[in-house]
mmCIF file of C-alpha atoms in Angstrom:
data_model
loop_
_atom_site.group_PDB
_atom_site.id
_atom_site.type_symbol
_atom_site.label_atom_id
_atom_site.label_comp_id
_atom_site.label_asym_id
_atom_site.label_seq_id
_atom_site.Cartn_x
_atom_site.Cartn_y
_atom_site.Cartn_z
ATOM 1 C CA MET R 1 6.336 -4.442 14.669
ATOM 2 C CA PHE R 2 8.602 -1.508 14.237
ATOM 3 C CA HIS R 3 8.850 2.150 13.209
ATOM 4 C CA LEU R 4 9.850 1.792 9.521
ATOM 5 C CA GLY R 5 10.488 5.567 8.906
ATOM 6 C CA VAL R 6 9.137 8.852 7.891
ATOM 7 C CA LEU R 7 8.031 10.181 4.533
ATOM 8 C CA PRO R 8 8.477 13.959 4.141
ATOM 9 C CA LYS R 9 5.698 16.089 2.746
ATOM 10 C CA ILE R 10 5.914 16.272 -0.996
ATOM 11 C CA THR R 11 6.763 19.940 -1.731
ATOM 12 C CA GLY R 12 7.882 19.974 -5.392
ATOM 13 C CA PRO R 13 5.935 22.075 -7.786
ATOM 14 C CA THR R 14 4.873 19.155 -10.092
ATOM 15 C CA PHE R 15 1.933 17.942 -8.120
ATOM 16 C CA THR R 16 0.782 21.350 -6.675
ATOM 17 C CA ASN R 17 -2.264 21.488 -8.979
ATOM 18 C CA ARG R 18 -2.738 17.779 -9.906
ATOM 19 C CA PRO R 19 -3.048 14.456 -8.246
ATOM 20 C CA ILE R 20 0.110 12.372 -7.420
ATOM 21 C CA ASP R 21 0.866 9.840 -10.007
ATOM 22 C CA HIS R 22 3.568 7.249 -10.871
ATOM 23 C CA THR R 23 5.953 9.927 -12.223
ATOM 24 C CA LEU R 24 6.629 10.994 -8.522
ATOM 25 C CA PHE R 25 9.226 8.275 -8.285
ATOM 26 C CA SER R 26 11.396 9.835 -10.964
ATOM 27 C CA ARG R 27 10.939 13.589 -10.083
ATOM 28 C CA GLU R 28 14.092 15.326 -9.081
ATOM 29 C CA ASP R 29 12.110 17.914 -7.068
ATOM 30 C CA ASP R 30 11.147 15.434 -4.429
ATOM 31 C CA VAL R 31 14.339 13.359 -4.017
ATOM 32 C CA GLY R 32 13.897 13.488 -0.274
ATOM 33 C CA PHE R 33 10.740 11.497 -0.515
ATOM 34 C CA ILE R 34 12.125 8.852 -2.849
ATOM 35 C CA SER R 35 15.262 8.447 -0.716
ATOM 36 C CA ALA R 36 13.019 7.818 2.270
ATOM 37 C CA ILE R 37 10.853 5.319 0.479
ATOM 38 C CA ARG R 38 13.833 3.363 -0.670
ATOM 39 C CA THR R 39 15.077 3.137 2.897
ATOM 40 C CA ILE R 40 11.622 1.948 4.058
ATOM 41 C CA ALA R 41 11.546 -0.572 1.238
ATOM 42 C CA ALA R 42 14.938 -1.962 2.121
ATOM 43 C CA LYS R 43 13.980 -2.458 5.826
ATOM 44 C CA LEU R 44 10.638 -4.043 4.828
ATOM 45 C CA GLU R 45 12.365 -6.425 2.430
ATOM 46 C CA CYS R 46 14.681 -7.722 5.101
ATOM 47 C CA HIS R 47 11.628 -8.135 7.454
ATOM 48 C CA LEU R 48 9.678 -10.085 4.852
ATOM 49 C CA THR R 49 12.667 -12.251 3.892
ATOM 50 C CA ALA R 50 13.314 -13.135 7.608
ATOM 51 C CA HIS R 51 9.671 -14.301 7.805
ATOM 52 C CA ARG R 52 9.725 -15.950 4.319
ATOM 53 C CA ARG R 53 6.820 -13.795 3.044
ATOM 54 C CA LYS R 54 6.162 -12.130 -0.317
ATOM 55 C CA VAL R 55 2.915 -10.152 0.246
ATOM 56 C CA ILE R 56 2.743 -6.699 1.734
ATOM 57 C CA ALA R 57 -0.671 -5.134 2.602
ATOM 58 C CA VAL R 58 -0.660 -1.417 3.030
ATOM 59 C CA THR R 59 -3.349 0.308 5.016
ATOM 60 C CA SER R 60 -4.152 3.416 7.270
ATOM 61 C CA ALA R 61 -6.533 4.194 9.981
ATOM 62 C CA ARG R 62 -8.431 6.787 8.046
ATOM 63 C CA PRO R 63 -8.812 8.049 4.398
ATOM 64 C CA SER R 64 -6.456 10.525 2.854
ATOM 65 C CA GLU R 65 -3.430 9.566 4.910
ATOM 66 C CA GLY R 66 -1.378 8.652 1.873
ATOM 67 C CA LYS R 67 -1.518 4.899 1.864
ATOM 68 C CA SER R 68 -1.999 4.577 -1.834
ATOM 69 C CA THR R 69 0.977 6.795 -2.604
ATOM 70 C CA THR R 70 3.018 4.768 -0.165
ATOM 71 C CA ALA R 71 1.983 1.509 -1.657
ATOM 72 C CA MET R 72 2.700 2.857 -5.273
ATOM 73 C CA THR R 73 6.126 4.174 -4.487
ATOM 74 C CA LEU R 74 7.064 1.104 -2.294
ATOM 75 C CA ALA R 75 6.178 -1.118 -5.128
ATOM 76 C CA GLN R 76 8.317 1.042 -7.479
ATOM 77 C CA SER R 77 11.258 0.781 -5.041
ATOM 78 C CA LEU R 78 11.051 -2.947 -4.604
ATOM 79 C CA SER R 79 10.807 -3.516 -8.320
ATOM 80 C CA GLU R 80 14.339 -2.126 -8.654
ATOM 81 C CA SER R 81 15.564 -5.393 -7.394
ATOM 82 C CA GLU R 82 12.632 -7.874 -7.645
ATOM 83 C CA LYS R 83 9.755 -8.687 -9.878
ATOM 84 C CA THR R 84 6.857 -6.852 -8.219
ATOM 85 C CA LEU R 85 3.135 -6.772 -8.561
ATOM 86 C CA LEU R 86 0.946 -3.843 -7.241
ATOM 87 C CA ILE R 87 -2.645 -4.689 -6.694
ATOM 88 C CA ASP R 88 -5.362 -2.081 -5.963
ATOM 89 C CA ALA R 89 -7.713 -3.830 -3.583
ATOM 90 C CA ASP R 90 -9.470 -0.712 -2.429
ATOM 91 C CA LEU R 91 -12.483 -1.522 -4.410
ATOM 92 C CA ARG R 92 -14.561 1.379 -3.207
ATOM 93 C CA MET R 93 -12.093 4.263 -3.660
ATOM 94 C CA SER R 94 -9.538 3.019 -6.173
ATOM 95 C CA THR R 95 -6.876 5.344 -7.456
ATOM 96 C CA LEU R 96 -3.900 3.383 -8.585
ATOM 97 C CA GLY R 97 -5.038 2.637 -12.114
ATOM 98 C CA MET R 98 -5.472 6.316 -12.937
ATOM 99 C CA ARG R 99 -2.153 7.071 -11.251
ATOM 100 C CA PHE R 100 -0.536 4.884 -13.997
ATOM 101 C CA GLY R 101 -2.489 6.348 -16.804
ATOM 102 C CA LEU R 102 -5.322 3.894 -17.142
ATOM 103 C CA ARG R 103 -8.919 5.083 -17.503
ATOM 104 C CA HIS R 104 -11.180 5.246 -14.487
ATOM 105 C CA GLN R 105 -12.434 1.824 -13.565
ATOM 106 C CA ALA R 106 -10.399 0.072 -16.170
ATOM 107 C CA PRO R 107 -11.019 -3.753 -15.884
ATOM 108 C CA GLY R 108 -9.013 -5.352 -13.129
ATOM 109 C CA LEU R 109 -9.394 -7.187 -9.833
ATOM 110 C CA THR R 110 -13.245 -7.117 -9.737
ATOM 111 C CA GLU R 111 -13.439 -8.691 -13.104
ATOM 112 C CA VAL R 112 -10.862 -11.314 -12.246
ATOM 113 C CA LEU R 113 -12.720 -12.373 -9.034
ATOM 114 C CA LEU R 114 -15.991 -12.470 -10.869
ATOM 115 C CA SER R 115 -14.314 -14.912 -13.352
ATOM 116 C CA GLU R 116 -15.149 -12.531 -16.217
ATOM 117 C CA ARG R 117 -11.566 -12.034 -17.276
ATOM 118 C CA SER R 118 -8.310 -13.790 -16.425
ATOM 119 C CA ASP R 119 -5.563 -12.236 -14.386
ATOM 120 C CA ASP R 120 -3.145 -12.697 -17.454
ATOM 121 C CA GLU R 121 -5.424 -10.374 -19.484
ATOM 122 C CA LEU R 122 -5.743 -7.643 -16.883
ATOM 123 C CA ILE R 123 -2.446 -7.434 -15.304
ATOM 124 C CA GLN R 124 -0.748 -4.357 -16.787
ATOM 125 C CA PRO R 125 2.978 -3.652 -17.381
ATOM 126 C CA THR R 126 4.157 -0.286 -16.173
ATOM 127 C CA LEU R 127 6.903 1.846 -17.650
ATOM 128 C CA LYS R 128 9.099 0.712 -14.775
ATOM 129 C CA PRO R 129 10.767 -2.636 -15.497
ATOM 130 C CA ASN R 130 9.857 -5.479 -13.170
ATOM 131 C CA LEU R 131 6.633 -3.733 -11.944
ATOM 132 C CA ASP R 132 3.204 -4.886 -13.025
ATOM 133 C CA LEU R 133 -0.134 -3.454 -11.978
ATOM 134 C CA LEU R 134 -3.525 -5.118 -11.398
ATOM 135 C CA PRO R 135 -6.090 -2.246 -11.095
ATOM 136 C CA ALA R 136 -9.239 -2.417 -9.009
ATOM 137 C CA GLY R 137 -11.645 -2.769 -11.881
ATOM 138 C CA ARG R 138 -15.262 -1.509 -11.846
ATOM 139 C CA LEU R 139 -17.216 -0.752 -8.758
ATOM 140 C CA SER R 140 -18.942 -3.662 -7.362
ATOM 141 C CA GLU R 141 -22.080 -4.065 -5.200
ATOM 142 C CA MET R 142 -20.371 -6.524 -3.039
ATOM 143 C CA PRO R 143 -16.598 -5.509 -2.577
ATOM 144 C CA SER R 144 -16.212 -7.173 0.835
ATOM 145 C CA SER R 145 -17.530 -10.479 -0.520
ATOM 146 C CA LEU R 146 -14.997 -10.335 -3.360
ATOM 147 C CA ILE R 147 -12.048 -9.466 -1.114
ATOM 148 C CA THR R 148 -12.954 -12.260 1.362
ATOM 149 C CA SER R 149 -13.799 -14.819 -1.284
ATOM 150 C CA THR R 150 -11.710 -17.985 -1.863
ATOM 151 C CA ALA R 151 -11.185 -16.637 -5.459
ATOM 152 C CA PHE R 152 -9.052 -13.850 -3.983
ATOM 153 C CA THR R 153 -7.017 -16.252 -1.690
ATOM 154 C CA HIS R 154 -6.462 -18.507 -4.764
ATOM 155 C CA LEU R 155 -5.444 -15.542 -6.901
ATOM 156 C CA ILE R 156 -2.835 -14.335 -4.402
ATOM 157 C CA ASN R 157 -1.476 -17.884 -4.091
ATOM 158 C CA VAL R 158 -1.139 -18.243 -7.811
ATOM 159 C CA LEU R 159 0.501 -14.782 -8.149
ATOM 160 C CA GLN R 160 3.050 -15.556 -5.405
ATOM 161 C CA ARG R 161 4.507 -18.267 -7.775
ATOM 162 C CA ARG R 162 5.057 -15.476 -10.508
ATOM 163 C CA TYR R 163 6.244 -12.506 -8.452
ATOM 164 C CA ASP R 164 8.980 -12.053 -5.875
ATOM 165 C CA LYS R 165 6.918 -9.359 -4.015
ATOM 166 C CA ILE R 166 3.185 -8.320 -4.141
ATOM 167 C CA VAL R 167 2.078 -4.994 -2.698
ATOM 168 C CA ILE R 168 -1.606 -4.722 -1.936
ATOM 169 C CA ASP R 169 -3.244 -1.297 -1.466
ATOM 170 C CA THR R 170 -6.157 -1.960 0.926
ATOM 171 C CA PRO R 171 -9.084 0.200 2.326
ATOM 172 C CA PRO R 172 -8.630 2.340 5.500
ATOM 173 C CA LEU R 173 -9.247 0.293 8.684
ATOM 174 C CA HIS R 174 -11.879 2.607 10.093
ATOM 175 C CA SER R 175 -13.952 2.298 6.894
ATOM 176 C CA VAL R 176 -14.570 -1.360 6.430
ATOM 177 C CA ASN R 177 -13.206 -4.729 7.497
ATOM 178 C CA ASP R 178 -11.539 -5.656 4.240
ATOM 179 C CA SER R 179 -8.067 -4.664 5.431
ATOM 180 C CA LEU R 180 -8.339 -7.069 8.364
ATOM 181 C CA HIS R 181 -8.954 -10.004 6.021
ATOM 182 C CA LEU R 182 -6.143 -8.806 3.724
ATOM 183 C CA GLY R 183 -3.860 -8.446 6.693
ATOM 184 C CA LYS R 184 -4.424 -11.965 7.597
ATOM 185 C CA LEU R 185 -3.847 -13.136 4.120
ATOM 186 C CA ALA R 186 -0.620 -11.208 3.785
ATOM 187 C CA GLY R 187 0.652 -12.234 7.219
ATOM 188 C CA GLY R 188 0.721 -8.587 8.489
ATOM 189 C CA LEU R 189 -0.278 -4.981 7.742
ATOM 190 C CA LEU R 190 1.887 -1.977 7.046
ATOM 191 C CA LEU R 191 0.377 1.075 8.631
ATOM 192 C CA VAL R 192 0.605 4.566 7.087
ATOM 193 C CA ASN R 193 -0.103 7.450 9.488
ATOM 194 C CA LYS R 194 -0.440 10.920 8.261
ATOM 195 C CA ALA R 195 1.581 13.363 10.365
ATOM 196 C CA GLY R 196 -0.661 15.728 12.311
ATOM 197 C CA SER R 197 -2.268 16.458 15.702
ATOM 198 C CA LYS R 198 -3.914 13.031 16.017
ATOM 199 C CA GLY R 199 -1.029 11.020 14.666
ATOM 200 C CA PRO R 200 0.539 9.354 17.604
ATOM 201 C CA GLN R 201 -2.793 9.289 19.639
ATOM 202 C CA ILE R 202 -4.724 7.130 17.205
ATOM 203 C CA LEU R 203 -2.009 4.551 16.680
ATOM 204 C CA PRO R 204 -2.566 2.738 20.093
ATOM 205 C CA GLU R 205 -6.275 2.203 19.094
ATOM 206 C CA VAL R 206 -5.343 0.717 15.799
ATOM 207 C CA ILE R 207 -2.594 -1.455 17.177
ATOM 208 C CA ASP R 208 -5.084 -2.827 19.867
ATOM 209 C CA CYS R 209 -7.610 -3.611 17.068
ATOM 210 C CA LEU R 210 -5.077 -5.503 15.006
ATOM 211 C CA LYS R 211 -3.967 -7.443 18.261
ATOM 212 C CA HIS R 212 -7.549 -8.283 18.880
ATOM 213 C CA HIS R 213 -7.722 -9.860 15.434
ATOM 214 C CA ASP R 214 -4.438 -11.545 15.767
ATOM 215 C CA ILE R 215 -2.943 -9.554 12.835
ATOM 216 C CA GLY R 216 0.708 -8.675 12.868
ATOM 217 C CA ILE R 217 2.042 -5.169 12.190
ATOM 218 C CA ASP R 218 4.906 -5.016 9.600
ATOM 219 C CA GLY R 219 5.716 -1.596 10.525
ATOM 220 C CA ILE R 220 4.468 2.061 10.874
ATOM 221 C CA VAL R 221 5.267 4.743 8.204
ATOM 222 C CA ILE R 222 4.680 8.351 9.178
ATOM 223 C CA ASN R 223 3.734 10.177 6.145
ATOM 224 C CA GLN R 224 3.631 13.963 5.005
ATOM 225 C CA LEU R 225 5.854 15.033 7.824
ATOM 226 C CA SER R 226 6.911 18.691 7.607
ATOM 227 C CA ASN R 227 10.345 19.886 8.413
ATOM 228 C CA SER R 228 9.228 21.172 11.724
ATOM 229 C CA PRO R 229 11.639 19.997 14.444
ATOM 230 C CA GLU R 230 8.740 19.962 16.896
ATOM 231 C CA MET R 231 6.693 17.709 14.628
ATOM 232 C CA GLU R 232 9.584 15.334 14.097
ATOM 233 C CA SER R 233 10.341 15.199 17.844
ATOM 234 C CA THR R 234 6.763 14.269 18.539
ATOM 235 C CA TYR R 235 6.865 11.179 16.475
ATOM 236 C CA ASN R 236 10.285 10.138 17.381
ATOM 237 C CA ASN R 237 9.413 10.189 21.046
ATOM 238 C CA ASP R 238 5.634 9.013 21.003
ATOM 239 C CA LEU R 239 5.585 6.279 18.375
ATOM 240 C CA PRO R 240 5.081 2.827 19.998
ATOM 241 C CA LEU R 241 7.905 0.545 19.179
ATOM 242 C CA MET R 242 8.001 -3.114 19.731
ATOM 243 C CA ALA R 243 10.212 -6.016 18.488
ATOM 244 C CA GLY R 244 8.969 -7.717 15.535
#
């Protein structure tokens, strides 16, 4: 496990009054963020290659820490060199479909796992070459059962034969146990932690939880860090670092 890097707070005017969407990756007013996510993607790609893995599961301890934005832009960055699939597996609070211009609860993962539609039908191309998207689909009464089903494991195995990298956006760890299952399936979890007063303090608790469940940590990404020297010093000095 290692500190992958820091993502600066998005300060450009584009998303001041609307949600962050896929166009973030091409906006010139937030080049610092894009440069940082490309650096993180390069480090993560080396880590996965060394461990002969293709699947990346992205999570956070709590909601609203920026995991979905991180997963989205990470997939966009990886797709610049590899055929990449982005999966929205946060079946309770999905956002990725709408971020790419699809309607709310557009058919996706839920329908595939319920055998109502095929993945070939519902995997959507994006405007970025080499990047496809499988949205979450409609709300289900049993999201955890779908995520932990043999159908989901089979789907990931099949998709690994078609894609070089698969990025999965998962629910927050403190909300449900879905991310623990997805972490085991992927071979590890990438943790996104929003910069703030509780940032470094909550990480040991999360790390202990993952150790207890024998889930590896692919890295920690600190998100929405301001330009404050004091804040940056806090994370550089206090983040737990261990060899992967």
